[in-house]
Amino acid sequence: MRAHPLATDAVLALGALLCMVVGSFADPHGPHGPTFGTRTPEPFSLLLMVLGAAALVFRRRRPRVVLAVTAGLSLLELTTGEPRAPVAMSAVIALFTVAAHTDRPTTWRIGVLTMAALTGVAMLVGPLPWYAQENIGIFAWTGMAAAAGDAVRSRRAFVDAIRERAERAERTREEEARRRVAEERLRIARDLHDVVAHHIALVNVQAGVAAHVMDKRPDQAKEALAHVRDASRSALNELRATVGLLRQSGDPEAPTEPAPGLAVLDDLTATFRHAGLPVRVMVQLDRSRDPLPSAVDLAAYRVIQEALTNVRKHAGPGAKAEVSVVRVGASVEVTVLDDGGAGPLPAGGTPAGAGPGGGDGEEGGGHGLLGMRERATALGGSCFAGPRYGGGYRVHAILPVA
């Protein structure tokens, strides 16, 4: 029916024509009620019925034009037909179509005008008294047609609104799912960067030490290679734990150890001391009485890890670092300082090889400083990284506990 609306309307028009023709042979004033075969319609009335039914074929293409044509044919039948034929049935169907395809104010304006015209002519013209049931029937049928068409239009609009809301909700769910996937990918990429940058930097330094002292001091080379082995093992373990986040819940070998935090800060700084970077640590937290949320604990650990990795990679020889973790009100403040190593500050105030321009910051194309800022921002905090007055570099992160 939706694929061939014109054919559907043609079938409807044929059915309406048959009903009008059959009704024109009925006499509503029989001795025992309506009787069939007691009267015959005039040829002009049959012509009006055929024309009215033919107009209904185009009711959905030109609803108002069809209503005007069928109403004119009905008025012509009401003024000339004797006995009257039910030509007004075509106008009733046309009025229903107009009401179903327009807004409510327009429906009632056109409906009242059609009811008044047809009912008024039916009451004023012809031998029947104005209160005859045929005249009241015209009023009732036109009113019901307008009301039924408006109800159909309202239901169609309601169904369309429900469908549109369902589609919009589906789009919103898909967009939310894509957003969550993107955030998860970013978080995993950040963790991978932290793990790889930290441990590979240590492996590189210790391997260089081993190669340098291999011939003259084999005991020190052996110690450096042991640090290489420990750092690579830690890197593999953390990579396995991070990649394990991508496993399904039922997959084997899913990570069971908690994410690193400030509880293993001493182990982290020890790896840097073994790599030749002196690190002083000051922690003013009472984790037993007021433990940090896991997200804050992990973020603080990763900020310290990334900052010390940048110091080891980009600061000058002989650089020293200081780490402080302090609880201040409802926040935890993490600060990592370094003295920049040997040599004065170059133009621009950044230590040689340190900071963003050294290859791992935003200007150097890396993601270390960006990752620290994103971690702090995700918790509602902030992170600042920049050169210190007099030399060196400073990383300061504020992580809200709540």
Tab-separated table of C-alpha atoms in Angstrom:
chain	number	residue	atom	x	y	z
A	1	MET	CA	0.000	0.000	0.000
A	2	ARG	CA	2.869	2.377	0.774
A	3	ALA	CA	4.681	1.421	-2.406
A	4	HIS	CA	1.621	2.082	-4.624
A	5	PRO	CA	-0.490	4.803	-2.960
A	6	LEU	CA	-2.304	5.754	-6.186
A	7	ALA	CA	-3.478	2.171	-6.751
A	8	THR	CA	-4.585	1.971	-3.113
A	9	ASP	CA	-6.631	5.158	-3.481
A	10	ALA	CA	-8.127	3.830	-6.706
A	11	VAL	CA	-9.341	0.706	-4.854
A	12	LEU	CA	-10.754	2.920	-2.089
A	13	ALA	CA	-12.521	5.094	-4.656
A	14	LEU	CA	-14.064	2.019	-6.291
A	15	GLY	CA	-15.331	0.797	-2.935
A	16	ALA	CA	-16.794	4.231	-2.149
A	17	LEU	CA	-18.528	4.289	-5.536
A	18	LEU	CA	-20.115	0.886	-4.914
A	19	CYS	CA	-21.336	2.006	-1.489
A	20	MET	CA	-22.830	5.218	-2.905
A	21	VAL	CA	-24.566	3.385	-5.738
A	22	VAL	CA	-25.998	0.730	-3.406
A	23	GLY	CA	-27.101	3.415	-0.949
A	24	SER	CA	-28.855	5.372	-3.681
A	25	PHE	CA	-31.294	2.465	-4.187
A	26	ALA	CA	-32.313	2.476	-0.509
A	27	ASP	CA	-35.322	4.350	0.809
A	28	PRO	CA	-34.773	5.465	4.423
A	29	HIS	CA	-38.473	6.177	4.914
A	30	GLY	CA	-39.869	2.694	4.398
A	31	PRO	CA	-42.751	1.428	6.569
A	32	HIS	CA	-40.432	-0.842	8.497
A	33	GLY	CA	-37.187	1.092	8.193
A	34	PRO	CA	-34.800	1.471	5.237
A	35	THR	CA	-35.764	-0.706	2.262
A	36	PHE	CA	-33.797	-1.490	-0.893
A	37	GLY	CA	-35.113	-1.484	-4.445
A	38	THR	CA	-37.993	0.848	-3.769
A	39	ARG	CA	-36.366	3.830	-5.554
A	40	THR	CA	-33.969	4.441	-8.432
A	41	PRO	CA	-31.341	7.231	-8.621
A	42	GLU	CA	-31.431	9.695	-11.462
A	43	PRO	CA	-28.756	9.457	-14.187
A	44	PHE	CA	-27.380	12.855	-13.135
A	45	SER	CA	-26.953	11.587	-9.580
A	46	LEU	CA	-25.082	8.523	-10.895
A	47	LEU	CA	-22.786	10.856	-12.867
A	48	LEU	CA	-22.098	12.922	-9.738
A	49	MET	CA	-21.251	9.750	-7.783
A	50	VAL	CA	-18.838	8.603	-10.492
A	51	LEU	CA	-17.146	12.016	-10.586
A	52	GLY	CA	-16.867	12.141	-6.795
A	53	ALA	CA	-15.325	8.655	-6.653
A	54	ALA	CA	-12.907	9.530	-9.479
A	55	ALA	CA	-11.732	12.595	-7.534
A	56	LEU	CA	-10.903	10.379	-4.530
A	57	VAL	CA	-8.167	8.652	-6.558
A	58	PHE	CA	-6.047	11.807	-6.095
A	59	ARG	CA	-7.017	12.488	-2.469
A	60	ARG	CA	-3.467	12.191	-1.069
A	61	ARG	CA	-1.813	14.125	-3.873
A	62	ARG	CA	-4.181	17.113	-3.746
A	63	PRO	CA	-6.292	16.712	-0.583
A	64	ARG	CA	-7.733	20.232	-0.479
A	65	VAL	CA	-8.535	20.300	-4.199
A	66	VAL	CA	-10.267	16.920	-3.927
A	67	LEU	CA	-12.261	18.174	-0.918
A	68	ALA	CA	-13.368	21.247	-2.847
A	69	VAL	CA	-14.426	19.130	-5.848
A	70	THR	CA	-16.327	16.532	-3.828
A	71	ALA	CA	-17.984	19.203	-1.667
A	72	GLY	CA	-19.115	21.031	-4.845
A	73	LEU	CA	-20.533	17.812	-6.285
A	74	SER	CA	-22.325	17.119	-2.979
A	75	LEU	CA	-23.853	20.598	-2.941
A	76	LEU	CA	-24.998	20.109	-6.515
A	77	GLU	CA	-26.667	16.817	-5.588
A	78	LEU	CA	-28.325	18.349	-2.527
A	79	THR	CA	-29.874	21.110	-4.621
A	80	THR	CA	-30.954	19.023	-7.644
A	81	GLY	CA	-31.314	15.393	-6.556
A	82	GLU	CA	-34.780	14.047	-5.932
A	83	PRO	CA	-34.518	11.593	-4.356
A	84	ARG	CA	-31.091	12.447	-3.002
A	85	ALA	CA	-28.140	10.127	-3.612
A	86	PRO	CA	-25.321	9.802	-1.037
A	87	VAL	CA	-22.822	11.808	-3.078
A	88	ALA	CA	-21.734	13.489	0.187
A	89	MET	CA	-19.911	10.261	1.092
A	90	SER	CA	-17.048	11.287	-1.212
A	91	ALA	CA	-16.812	14.654	0.581
A	92	VAL	CA	-16.679	12.863	3.952
A	93	ILE	CA	-13.704	10.747	2.796
A	94	ALA	CA	-11.975	13.816	1.344
A	95	LEU	CA	-12.464	15.751	4.611
A	96	PHE	CA	-10.925	12.839	6.553
A	97	THR	CA	-7.883	12.936	4.243
A	98	VAL	CA	-7.414	16.696	4.724
A	99	ALA	CA	-7.638	16.323	8.514
A	100	ALA	CA	-5.096	13.488	8.493
A	101	HIS	CA	-2.515	15.487	6.508
A	102	THR	CA	-2.677	18.968	8.020
A	103	ASP	CA	-2.468	20.660	11.423
A	104	ARG	CA	-5.303	20.856	13.928
A	105	PRO	CA	-6.282	24.542	13.486
A	106	THR	CA	-6.497	24.120	9.727
A	107	THR	CA	-8.480	20.904	10.185
A	108	TRP	CA	-11.120	22.564	12.293
A	109	ARG	CA	-11.389	25.656	10.076
A	110	ILE	CA	-11.923	23.529	6.965
A	111	GLY	CA	-14.087	21.026	8.864
A	112	VAL	CA	-16.451	23.667	10.255
A	113	LEU	CA	-16.737	25.328	6.855
A	114	THR	CA	-17.542	21.993	5.143
A	115	MET	CA	-20.056	20.959	7.815
A	116	ALA	CA	-21.794	24.350	7.714
A	117	ALA	CA	-22.016	24.406	3.921
A	118	LEU	CA	-23.281	20.866	3.413
A	119	THR	CA	-25.630	20.830	6.416
A	120	GLY	CA	-27.005	24.292	5.679
A	121	VAL	CA	-27.832	23.478	2.064
A	122	ALA	CA	-29.312	20.110	3.066
A	123	MET	CA	-31.617	21.795	5.603
A	124	LEU	CA	-32.690	24.682	3.386
A	125	VAL	CA	-33.104	22.937	0.025
A	126	GLY	CA	-35.491	20.086	-0.789
A	127	PRO	CA	-38.871	18.828	0.345
A	128	LEU	CA	-37.608	17.328	3.597
A	129	PRO	CA	-37.960	19.323	6.823
A	130	TRP	CA	-34.785	20.865	8.175
A	131	TYR	CA	-34.671	18.429	11.116
A	132	ALA	CA	-34.848	15.310	8.932
A	133	GLN	CA	-32.446	12.528	9.817
A	134	GLU	CA	-30.694	12.767	6.422
A	135	ASN	CA	-29.729	16.391	7.202
A	136	ILE	CA	-28.551	15.516	10.721
A	137	GLY	CA	-26.635	12.567	9.244
A	138	ILE	CA	-24.655	14.878	6.960
A	139	PHE	CA	-23.675	17.011	9.969
A	140	ALA	CA	-22.676	13.955	12.011
A	141	TRP	CA	-20.652	12.254	9.263
A	142	THR	CA	-18.667	15.365	8.346
A	143	GLY	CA	-17.903	16.063	12.037
A	144	MET	CA	-16.763	12.480	12.632
A	145	ALA	CA	-14.592	12.592	9.494
A	146	ALA	CA	-12.760	15.694	10.741
A	147	ALA	CA	-12.311	14.226	14.243
A	148	ALA	CA	-11.141	10.830	12.959
A	149	GLY	CA	-8.639	12.442	10.568
A	150	ASP	CA	-7.230	14.609	13.352
A	151	ALA	CA	-6.891	11.553	15.618
A	152	VAL	CA	-5.030	9.645	12.899
A	153	ARG	CA	-2.689	12.596	12.368
A	154	SER	CA	-2.028	12.906	16.120
A	155	ARG	CA	-1.259	9.201	16.449
A	156	ARG	CA	1.055	9.293	13.440
A	157	ALA	CA	2.897	12.282	14.918
A	158	PHE	CA	3.141	10.475	18.273
A	159	VAL	CA	4.574	7.337	16.675
A	160	ASP	CA	7.031	9.406	14.621
A	161	ALA	CA	8.157	11.230	17.765
A	162	ILE	CA	8.721	7.927	19.593
A	163	ARG	CA	10.657	6.550	16.641
A	164	GLU	CA	12.756	9.723	16.403
A	165	ARG	CA	13.540	9.595	20.147
A	166	ALA	CA	14.499	5.946	19.873
A	167	GLU	CA	16.805	6.680	16.951
A	168	ARG	CA	18.320	9.644	18.782
A	169	ALA	CA	18.843	7.523	21.897
A	170	GLU	CA	20.513	4.852	19.766
A	171	ARG	CA	22.808	7.452	18.209
A	172	THR	CA	23.595	8.818	21.673
A	173	ARG	CA	24.448	5.334	22.941
A	174	GLU	CA	26.721	4.735	19.965
A	175	GLU	CA	28.444	8.093	20.441
A	176	GLU	CA	28.872	7.393	24.175
A	177	ALA	CA	30.327	3.974	23.400
A	178	ARG	CA	32.765	5.490	20.890
A	179	ARG	CA	33.743	8.162	23.412
A	180	ARG	CA	34.381	5.577	26.125
A	181	VAL	CA	36.433	3.471	23.725
A	182	ALA	CA	38.512	6.511	22.762
A	183	GLU	CA	39.090	7.421	26.424
A	184	GLU	CA	40.086	3.852	27.251
A	185	ARG	CA	42.484	3.721	24.315
A	186	LEU	CA	44.033	7.008	25.413
A	187	ARG	CA	44.437	5.760	28.985
A	188	ILE	CA	46.032	2.499	27.883
A	189	ALA	CA	48.327	4.339	25.461
A	190	ARG	CA	49.344	6.642	28.304
A	191	ASP	CA	50.131	3.692	30.569
A	192	LEU	CA	52.117	1.991	27.830
A	193	HIS	CA	54.092	5.169	27.244
A	194	ASP	CA	54.870	5.508	30.955
A	195	VAL	CA	56.063	1.916	31.207
A	196	VAL	CA	58.115	1.888	28.014
A	197	ALA	CA	59.667	5.332	28.444
A	198	HIS	CA	60.733	4.671	32.022
A	199	HIS	CA	62.156	1.173	31.756
A	200	ILE	CA	63.665	1.488	28.292
A	201	ALA	CA	65.450	4.651	29.393
A	202	LEU	CA	66.947	2.749	32.346
A	203	VAL	CA	67.895	-0.183	30.134
A	204	ASN	CA	69.592	2.178	27.712
A	205	VAL	CA	71.585	3.894	30.447
A	206	GLN	CA	72.687	0.672	32.145
A	207	ALA	CA	73.560	-0.952	28.833
A	208	GLY	CA	75.736	2.050	27.995
A	209	VAL	CA	77.455	1.774	31.371
A	210	ALA	CA	78.068	-1.948	30.836
A	211	ALA	CA	79.548	-1.372	27.400
A	212	HIS	CA	81.794	1.382	28.742
A	213	VAL	CA	83.296	-0.582	31.643
A	214	MET	CA	83.132	-4.095	30.192
A	215	ASP	CA	86.898	-4.392	29.571
A	216	LYS	CA	88.331	-2.558	32.573
A	217	ARG	CA	85.783	-3.205	35.320
A	218	PRO	CA	83.819	-6.381	34.567
A	219	ASP	CA	82.283	-6.470	38.061
A	220	GLN	CA	80.616	-3.100	37.508
A	221	ALA	CA	79.513	-4.207	34.013
A	222	LYS	CA	77.968	-7.306	35.571
A	223	GLU	CA	76.066	-5.138	38.062
A	224	ALA	CA	74.841	-2.886	35.251
A	225	LEU	CA	73.640	-5.886	33.276
A	226	ALA	CA	71.798	-7.114	36.357
A	227	HIS	CA	69.999	-3.761	36.504
A	228	VAL	CA	69.198	-4.154	32.796
A	229	ARG	CA	67.672	-7.543	33.511
A	230	ASP	CA	65.619	-6.209	36.444
A	231	ALA	CA	64.397	-3.207	34.465
A	232	SER	CA	63.427	-5.321	31.465
A	233	ARG	CA	61.618	-7.805	33.723
A	234	SER	CA	59.678	-4.956	35.351
A	235	ALA	CA	58.842	-3.552	31.927
A	236	LEU	CA	57.527	-6.908	30.775
A	237	ASN	CA	55.437	-7.332	33.920
A	238	GLU	CA	53.885	-3.880	33.625
A	239	LEU	CA	53.295	-4.326	29.908
A	240	ARG	CA	51.583	-7.629	30.615
A	241	ALA	CA	49.375	-5.996	33.241
A	242	THR	CA	48.488	-3.083	30.969
A	243	VAL	CA	47.758	-5.209	27.928
A	244	GLY	CA	45.780	-7.514	30.198
A	245	LEU	CA	43.208	-4.745	30.500
A	246	LEU	CA	42.202	-5.599	26.933
A	247	ARG	CA	41.451	-9.223	27.783
A	248	GLN	CA	37.947	-10.570	28.149
A	249	SER	CA	36.815	-11.391	31.659
A	250	GLY	CA	37.138	-15.133	31.074
A	251	ASP	CA	40.524	-15.089	29.378
A	252	PRO	CA	43.412	-16.848	31.164
A	253	GLU	CA	46.352	-15.012	32.648
A	254	ALA	CA	44.334	-11.892	33.383
A	255	PRO	CA	46.245	-9.467	35.616
A	256	THR	CA	45.555	-9.953	39.309
A	257	GLU	CA	48.081	-7.550	40.847
A	258	PRO	CA	46.980	-4.019	41.701
A	259	ALA	CA	48.198	-1.051	39.687
A	260	PRO	CA	51.381	0.582	40.998
A	261	GLY	CA	51.081	3.422	43.469
A	262	LEU	CA	52.940	5.398	46.095
A	263	ALA	CA	53.364	2.235	48.150
A	264	VAL	CA	56.102	1.159	45.739
A	265	LEU	CA	57.616	4.625	45.353
A	266	ASP	CA	60.813	3.490	47.085
A	267	ASP	CA	61.274	0.712	44.525
A	268	LEU	CA	60.769	3.235	41.722
A	269	THR	CA	63.337	5.699	43.059
A	270	ALA	CA	65.763	2.854	43.739
A	271	THR	CA	65.825	1.995	40.031
A	272	PHE	CA	66.806	5.586	39.224
A	273	ARG	CA	69.514	5.598	41.894
A	274	HIS	CA	70.952	2.427	40.385
A	275	ALA	CA	70.929	4.210	37.030
A	276	GLY	CA	73.052	7.024	38.441
A	277	LEU	CA	70.405	9.632	39.313
A	278	PRO	CA	70.463	10.685	42.974
A	279	VAL	CA	66.876	11.097	44.170
A	280	ARG	CA	65.688	12.485	47.491
A	281	VAL	CA	62.150	11.598	48.546
A	282	MET	CA	59.837	13.260	51.048
A	283	VAL	CA	56.350	11.868	51.578
A	284	GLN	CA	53.950	13.456	54.073
A	285	LEU	CA	50.965	11.133	53.867
A	286	ASP	CA	49.233	8.872	56.326
A	287	ARG	CA	48.010	6.205	53.943
A	288	SER	CA	46.985	3.887	56.774
A	289	ARG	CA	44.469	6.332	58.300
A	290	ASP	CA	43.397	8.157	55.125
A	291	PRO	CA	44.221	6.015	52.068
A	292	LEU	CA	44.224	7.683	48.677
A	293	PRO	CA	41.756	6.665	45.981
A	294	SER	CA	43.325	4.217	43.558
A	295	ALA	CA	43.049	6.647	40.629
A	296	VAL	CA	44.856	9.401	42.577
A	297	ASP	CA	47.467	6.956	43.847
A	298	LEU	CA	48.196	5.701	40.326
A	299	ALA	CA	48.272	9.218	38.861
A	300	ALA	CA	50.761	10.418	41.489
A	301	TYR	CA	53.005	7.414	40.825
A	302	ARG	CA	52.891	7.940	37.041
A	303	VAL	CA	53.639	11.672	37.330
A	304	ILE	CA	56.715	10.936	39.455
A	305	GLN	CA	57.805	8.128	37.144
A	306	GLU	CA	57.488	10.276	34.014
A	307	ALA	CA	59.165	13.293	35.595
A	308	LEU	CA	62.168	11.277	36.831
A	309	THR	CA	62.430	9.548	33.459
A	310	ASN	CA	62.623	12.937	31.755
A	311	VAL	CA	65.290	14.055	34.216
A	312	ARG	CA	67.364	10.938	33.548
A	313	LYS	CA	66.982	11.255	29.781
A	314	HIS	CA	67.302	14.986	29.249
A	315	ALA	CA	69.097	16.608	32.189
A	316	GLY	CA	72.815	17.164	32.096
A	317	PRO	CA	75.428	14.912	33.729
A	318	GLY	CA	75.488	14.956	37.498
A	319	ALA	CA	71.832	16.028	37.782
A	320	LYS	CA	70.029	15.473	41.048
A	321	ALA	CA	66.313	15.200	41.688
A	322	GLU	CA	63.958	15.763	44.608
A	323	VAL	CA	60.484	14.255	44.976
A	324	SER	CA	57.884	15.441	47.455
A	325	VAL	CA	54.365	14.168	47.998
A	326	VAL	CA	52.331	16.236	50.466
A	327	ARG	CA	48.692	16.125	51.515
A	328	VAL	CA	47.333	19.692	51.497
A	329	GLY	CA	43.688	19.881	52.518
A	330	ALA	CA	41.564	17.973	50.036
A	331	SER	CA	44.398	17.545	47.518
A	332	VAL	CA	47.693	15.781	47.102
A	333	GLU	CA	50.536	17.887	45.714
A	334	VAL	CA	53.303	16.088	43.855
A	335	THR	CA	56.506	18.001	43.082
A	336	VAL	CA	59.574	16.770	41.198
A	337	LEU	CA	62.599	19.102	40.983
A	338	ASP	CA	65.971	18.722	39.311
A	339	ASP	CA	68.981	21.010	39.211
A	340	GLY	CA	69.627	20.584	35.491
A	341	GLY	CA	73.043	19.013	35.887
A	342	ALA	CA	76.230	20.681	34.670
A	343	GLY	CA	76.283	23.947	32.745
A	344	PRO	CA	74.314	27.182	32.961
A	345	LEU	CA	70.854	27.710	31.523
A	346	PRO	CA	70.766	28.331	27.779
A	347	ALA	CA	68.810	31.161	26.195
A	348	GLY	CA	65.153	30.750	26.943
A	349	GLY	CA	65.661	29.468	30.481
A	350	THR	CA	65.406	25.687	29.886
A	351	PRO	CA	68.253	23.412	30.953
A	352	ALA	CA	70.191	21.812	28.181
A	353	GLY	CA	68.384	18.754	26.973
A	354	ALA	CA	65.700	19.014	29.650
A	355	GLY	CA	62.018	19.753	29.480
A	356	PRO	CA	59.698	20.024	26.526
A	357	GLY	CA	62.364	20.858	24.020
A	358	GLY	CA	64.440	17.850	24.924
A	359	GLY	CA	62.559	15.336	22.896
A	360	ASP	CA	59.880	13.988	25.251
A	361	GLY	CA	57.756	17.046	25.820
A	362	GLU	CA	55.029	18.593	23.715
A	363	GLU	CA	57.343	20.737	21.630
A	364	GLY	CA	59.638	17.785	20.991
A	365	GLY	CA	56.846	15.616	19.644
A	366	GLY	CA	56.568	13.274	22.678
A	367	HIS	CA	53.664	12.584	24.986
A	368	GLY	CA	55.195	12.591	28.476
A	369	LEU	CA	54.192	16.062	29.656
A	370	LEU	CA	50.877	15.805	27.828
A	371	GLY	CA	50.177	12.504	29.579
A	372	MET	CA	50.903	14.003	32.997
A	373	ARG	CA	48.555	16.912	32.351
A	374	GLU	CA	45.823	14.620	31.054
A	375	ARG	CA	46.063	12.409	34.130
A	376	ALA	CA	45.758	15.381	36.462
A	377	THR	CA	42.950	16.984	34.435
A	378	ALA	CA	40.981	13.726	34.357
A	379	LEU	CA	40.887	13.832	38.182
A	380	GLY	CA	39.886	17.500	38.266
A	381	GLY	CA	43.379	18.714	39.113
A	382	SER	CA	46.209	20.403	37.288
A	383	CYS	CA	49.839	19.842	36.346
A	384	PHE	CA	52.519	22.419	35.572
A	385	ALA	CA	55.932	21.687	34.072
A	386	GLY	CA	58.547	24.318	33.364
A	387	PRO	CA	62.064	25.582	33.990
A	388	ARG	CA	63.189	26.715	37.441
A	389	TYR	CA	64.815	30.009	38.149
A	390	GLY	CA	68.570	29.436	38.361
A	391	GLY	CA	68.538	26.164	36.413
A	392	GLY	CA	66.776	22.886	36.335
A	393	TYR	CA	63.194	21.876	35.819
A	394	ARG	CA	60.074	21.643	37.986
A	395	VAL	CA	56.979	19.461	37.690
A	396	HIS	CA	54.114	20.256	40.047
A	397	ALA	CA	50.813	18.360	40.052
A	398	ILE	CA	47.752	18.992	42.214
A	399	LEU	CA	45.471	15.942	42.461
A	400	PRO	CA	42.142	16.353	44.304
A	401	VAL	CA	41.448	13.435	46.621
A	402	ALA	CA	37.646	13.714	46.449
